[in-house]
PDB file of C-alpha atoms in Angstrom:
ATOM      1  CA  UNK A   1      16.810  -1.903  -9.132  1.00 55.00           C
ATOM      2  CA  UNK A   2      16.079  -5.362 -10.331  1.00 64.00           C
ATOM      3  CA  UNK A   3      19.699  -6.608 -10.747  1.00 77.00           C
ATOM      4  CA  UNK A   4      20.278  -5.735  -7.035  1.00 83.00           C
ATOM      5  CA  UNK A   5      17.014  -6.783  -5.793  1.00 89.00           C
ATOM      6  CA  UNK A   6      16.434  -3.562  -4.000  1.00 90.00           C
ATOM      7  CA  UNK A   7      13.399  -1.360  -3.726  1.00 90.00           C
ATOM      8  CA  UNK A   8      13.950   2.384  -3.649  1.00 87.00           C
ATOM      9  CA  UNK A   9      11.132   4.662  -2.777  1.00 84.00           C
ATOM     10  CA  UNK A  10      10.132   8.192  -1.918  1.00 80.00           C
ATOM     11  CA  UNK A  11       7.065   8.743   0.204  1.00 76.00           C
ATOM     12  CA  UNK A  12       5.924  12.259   0.252  1.00 75.00           C
ATOM     13  CA  UNK A  13       3.474  12.030   3.283  1.00 71.00           C
ATOM     14  CA  UNK A  14       1.401   9.179   1.538  1.00 73.00           C
ATOM     15  CA  UNK A  15      -0.120   6.176   3.278  1.00 82.00           C
ATOM     16  CA  UNK A  16       2.442   3.582   4.348  1.00 84.00           C
ATOM     17  CA  UNK A  17       3.647   1.149   1.762  1.00 91.00           C
ATOM     18  CA  UNK A  18       3.334  -2.517   2.739  1.00 95.00           C
ATOM     19  CA  UNK A  19       5.961  -5.089   2.211  1.00 96.00           C
ATOM     20  CA  UNK A  20       5.429  -8.743   2.846  1.00 97.00           C
ATOM     21  CA  UNK A  21       8.786 -10.374   3.648  1.00 95.00           C
ATOM     22  CA  UNK A  22       9.172 -13.830   4.817  1.00 89.00           C
ATOM     23  CA  UNK A  23       5.517 -13.959   5.871  1.00 89.00           C
ATOM     24  CA  UNK A  24       5.581 -10.851   7.972  1.00 95.00           C
ATOM     25  CA  UNK A  25       4.170  -7.460   6.814  1.00 96.00           C
ATOM     26  CA  UNK A  26       6.259  -4.331   7.304  1.00 94.00           C
ATOM     27  CA  UNK A  27       5.183  -0.701   6.994  1.00 92.00           C
ATOM     28  CA  UNK A  28       7.443   1.403   4.936  1.00 89.00           C
ATOM     29  CA  UNK A  29       6.614   4.866   6.107  1.00 77.00           C
ATOM     30  CA  UNK A  30       7.059   8.154   4.321  1.00 71.00           C
ATOM     31  CA  UNK A  31      10.549   9.385   3.688  1.00 70.00           C
ATOM     32  CA  UNK A  32       9.549  13.020   4.046  1.00 73.00           C
ATOM     33  CA  UNK A  33       6.542  15.424   4.501  1.00 71.00           C
ATOM     34  CA  UNK A  34       3.633  15.854   2.061  1.00 73.00           C
ATOM     35  CA  UNK A  35       4.425  16.949  -1.339  1.00 73.00           C
ATOM     36  CA  UNK A  36       4.237  20.736  -1.949  1.00 73.00           C
ATOM     37  CA  UNK A  37       3.618  21.509   1.708  1.00 73.00           C
ATOM     38  CA  UNK A  38       6.871  23.353   2.513  1.00 76.00           C
ATOM     39  CA  UNK A  39       9.188  24.985  -0.057  1.00 79.00           C
ATOM     40  CA  UNK A  40      12.655  23.392  -0.101  1.00 77.00           C
ATOM     41  CA  UNK A  41      11.699  20.326   1.665  1.00 75.00           C
ATOM     42  CA  UNK A  42      14.169  17.399   1.050  1.00 76.00           C
ATOM     43  CA  UNK A  43      12.442  14.388  -0.652  1.00 77.00           C
ATOM     44  CA  UNK A  44      15.001  11.875   0.301  1.00 78.00           C
ATOM     45  CA  UNK A  45      14.561   8.094  -0.596  1.00 82.00           C
ATOM     46  CA  UNK A  46      14.639   4.940   1.277  1.00 83.00           C
ATOM     47  CA  UNK A  47      15.907   1.639   0.096  1.00 89.00           C
ATOM     48  CA  UNK A  48      15.326  -1.930   1.159  1.00 91.00           C
ATOM     49  CA  UNK A  49      16.770  -5.367   0.102  1.00 93.00           C
ATOM     50  CA  UNK A  50      14.291  -7.719  -1.464  1.00 95.00           C
ATOM     51  CA  UNK A  51      14.186 -11.531  -1.812  1.00 95.00           C
ATOM     52  CA  UNK A  52      12.332 -13.757  -4.224  1.00 94.00           C
ATOM     53  CA  UNK A  53       8.610 -13.728  -3.089  1.00 95.00           C
ATOM     54  CA  UNK A  54       8.664 -10.313  -1.273  1.00 96.00           C
ATOM     55  CA  UNK A  55       5.408  -8.649  -2.236  1.00 96.00           C
ATOM     56  CA  UNK A  56       5.003  -4.835  -2.182  1.00 95.00           C
ATOM     57  CA  UNK A  57       1.667  -2.977  -2.097  1.00 96.00           C
ATOM     58  CA  UNK A  58       1.288   0.767  -2.354  1.00 93.00           C
ATOM     59  CA  UNK A  59      -2.158   2.478  -2.417  1.00 92.00           C
ATOM     60  CA  UNK A  60      -3.821   5.810  -2.241  1.00 89.00           C
ATOM     61  CA  UNK A  61      -5.635   7.039   0.828  1.00 88.00           C
ATOM     62  CA  UNK A  62      -8.946   6.459  -0.989  1.00 90.00           C
ATOM     63  CA  UNK A  63      -8.382   2.730  -0.451  1.00 92.00           C
ATOM     64  CA  UNK A  64      -7.709   3.158   3.305  1.00 91.00           C
ATOM     65  CA  UNK A  65     -10.341   5.785   3.976  1.00 90.00           C
ATOM     66  CA  UNK A  66     -13.113   4.008   1.928  1.00 92.00           C
ATOM     67  CA  UNK A  67     -16.221   3.635   4.044  1.00 91.00           C
ATOM     68  CA  UNK A  68     -16.492   6.930   5.681  1.00 85.00           C
ATOM     69  CA  UNK A  69     -18.775   8.148   2.997  1.00 82.00           C
ATOM     70  CA  UNK A  70     -21.471   5.541   3.862  1.00 84.00           C
ATOM     71  CA  UNK A  71     -21.156   5.817   7.600  1.00 87.00           C
ATOM     72  CA  UNK A  72     -18.598   3.071   8.115  1.00 89.00           C
ATOM     73  CA  UNK A  73     -15.222   3.262   9.765  1.00 92.00           C
ATOM     74  CA  UNK A  74     -12.214   3.483   7.507  1.00 93.00           C
ATOM     75  CA  UNK A  75     -11.373   0.292   5.508  1.00 94.00           C
ATOM     76  CA  UNK A  76      -7.977   0.736   7.117  1.00 94.00           C
ATOM     77  CA  UNK A  77      -4.567  -0.638   6.880  1.00 95.00           C
ATOM     78  CA  UNK A  78      -5.465  -3.743   8.953  1.00 96.00           C
ATOM     79  CA  UNK A  79      -8.031  -4.980   6.417  1.00 96.00           C
ATOM     80  CA  UNK A  80      -5.597  -4.310   3.609  1.00 97.00           C
ATOM     81  CA  UNK A  81      -3.011  -6.339   5.521  1.00 97.00           C
ATOM     82  CA  UNK A  82      -5.486  -9.219   5.868  1.00 97.00           C
ATOM     83  CA  UNK A  83      -5.761  -9.357   2.016  1.00 97.00           C
ATOM     84  CA  UNK A  84      -2.059 -10.602   1.752  1.00 96.00           C
ATOM     85  CA  UNK A  85      -3.251 -13.938   3.195  1.00 96.00           C
ATOM     86  CA  UNK A  86      -3.546 -16.653   0.727  1.00 93.00           C
ATOM     87  CA  UNK A  87      -1.981 -14.537  -2.107  1.00 95.00           C
ATOM     88  CA  UNK A  88       1.066 -15.527  -4.006  1.00 93.00           C
ATOM     89  CA  UNK A  89       1.151 -13.004  -6.815  1.00 96.00           C
ATOM     90  CA  UNK A  90       0.931  -9.303  -7.187  1.00 97.00           C
ATOM     91  CA  UNK A  91      -2.333  -9.684  -9.192  1.00 97.00           C
ATOM     92  CA  UNK A  92      -3.835 -11.973  -6.610  1.00 97.00           C
ATOM     93  CA  UNK A  93      -3.162  -9.327  -3.991  1.00 97.00           C
ATOM     94  CA  UNK A  94      -4.624  -6.476  -6.086  1.00 97.00           C
ATOM     95  CA  UNK A  95      -7.735  -8.654  -6.721  1.00 97.00           C
ATOM     96  CA  UNK A  96      -7.958  -9.579  -2.993  1.00 98.00           C
ATOM     97  CA  UNK A  97      -7.977  -5.958  -1.852  1.00 97.00           C
ATOM     98  CA  UNK A  98     -10.374  -4.918  -4.573  1.00 95.00           C
ATOM     99  CA  UNK A  99     -12.796  -7.802  -3.710  1.00 96.00           C
ATOM    100  CA  UNK A 100     -12.558  -7.084   0.052  1.00 96.00           C
ATOM    101  CA  UNK A 101     -13.248  -3.379  -0.535  1.00 94.00           C
ATOM    102  CA  UNK A 102     -16.414  -4.153  -2.623  1.00 93.00           C
ATOM    103  CA  UNK A 103     -17.699  -6.482   0.133  1.00 94.00           C
ATOM    104  CA  UNK A 104     -16.956  -3.968   2.773  1.00 94.00           C
ATOM    105  CA  UNK A 105     -18.561  -0.939   0.866  1.00 93.00           C
ATOM    106  CA  UNK A 106     -21.605  -3.231  -0.034  1.00 91.00           C
ATOM    107  CA  UNK A 107     -22.390  -1.468  -3.332  1.00 83.00           C
ATOM    108  CA  UNK A 108     -21.498   2.101  -2.118  1.00 84.00           C
ATOM    109  CA  UNK A 109     -18.950   3.985  -4.137  1.00 81.00           C
ATOM    110  CA  UNK A 110     -15.785   5.307  -2.522  1.00 80.00           C
ATOM    111  CA  UNK A 111     -15.518   9.079  -2.224  1.00 79.00           C
ATOM    112  CA  UNK A 112     -11.953   9.105  -3.434  1.00 83.00           C
ATOM    113  CA  UNK A 113      -9.839   7.388  -5.947  1.00 84.00           C
ATOM    114  CA  UNK A 114      -8.946   3.715  -5.230  1.00 88.00           C
ATOM    115  CA  UNK A 115      -5.559   3.196  -6.711  1.00 91.00           C
ATOM    116  CA  UNK A 116      -3.072   0.410  -5.946  1.00 94.00           C
ATOM    117  CA  UNK A 117       0.334  -0.688  -7.286  1.00 95.00           C
ATOM    118  CA  UNK A 118       1.431  -4.152  -6.355  1.00 96.00           C
ATOM    119  CA  UNK A 119       4.777  -5.950  -7.241  1.00 95.00           C
ATOM    120  CA  UNK A 120       6.442  -9.197  -6.419  1.00 95.00           C
ATOM    121  CA  UNK A 121      10.032  -9.984  -6.506  1.00 94.00           C
ATOM    122  CA  UNK A 122      10.890 -12.982  -8.509  1.00 89.00           C
TER     123      UNK A 122
END
């Protein structure tokens, strides 16, 4: 909701969404269980107020779990969090995560999709 500077989300058992606010990174956890797991499950939403400069990153588990296919540990949320450093736009954050992932995998291909959505509140 741009006019209200609020982020409303539904997380159906997906990896945590990351939100940098005032220099600190928060984990926005799932709002319900995995999609399609239990019939009739309530997929409630969560909402959080944003300020100018807040940066949001949502990614698939293929980003976080990359590396296992070539004998490495998961790329993991800590490495993704480190990519926030030195970025000031959503595009810079997406580029930083992509570059870090390529370096980490050293030419190997991830076993799963690598999808990210980055946004920054203006």
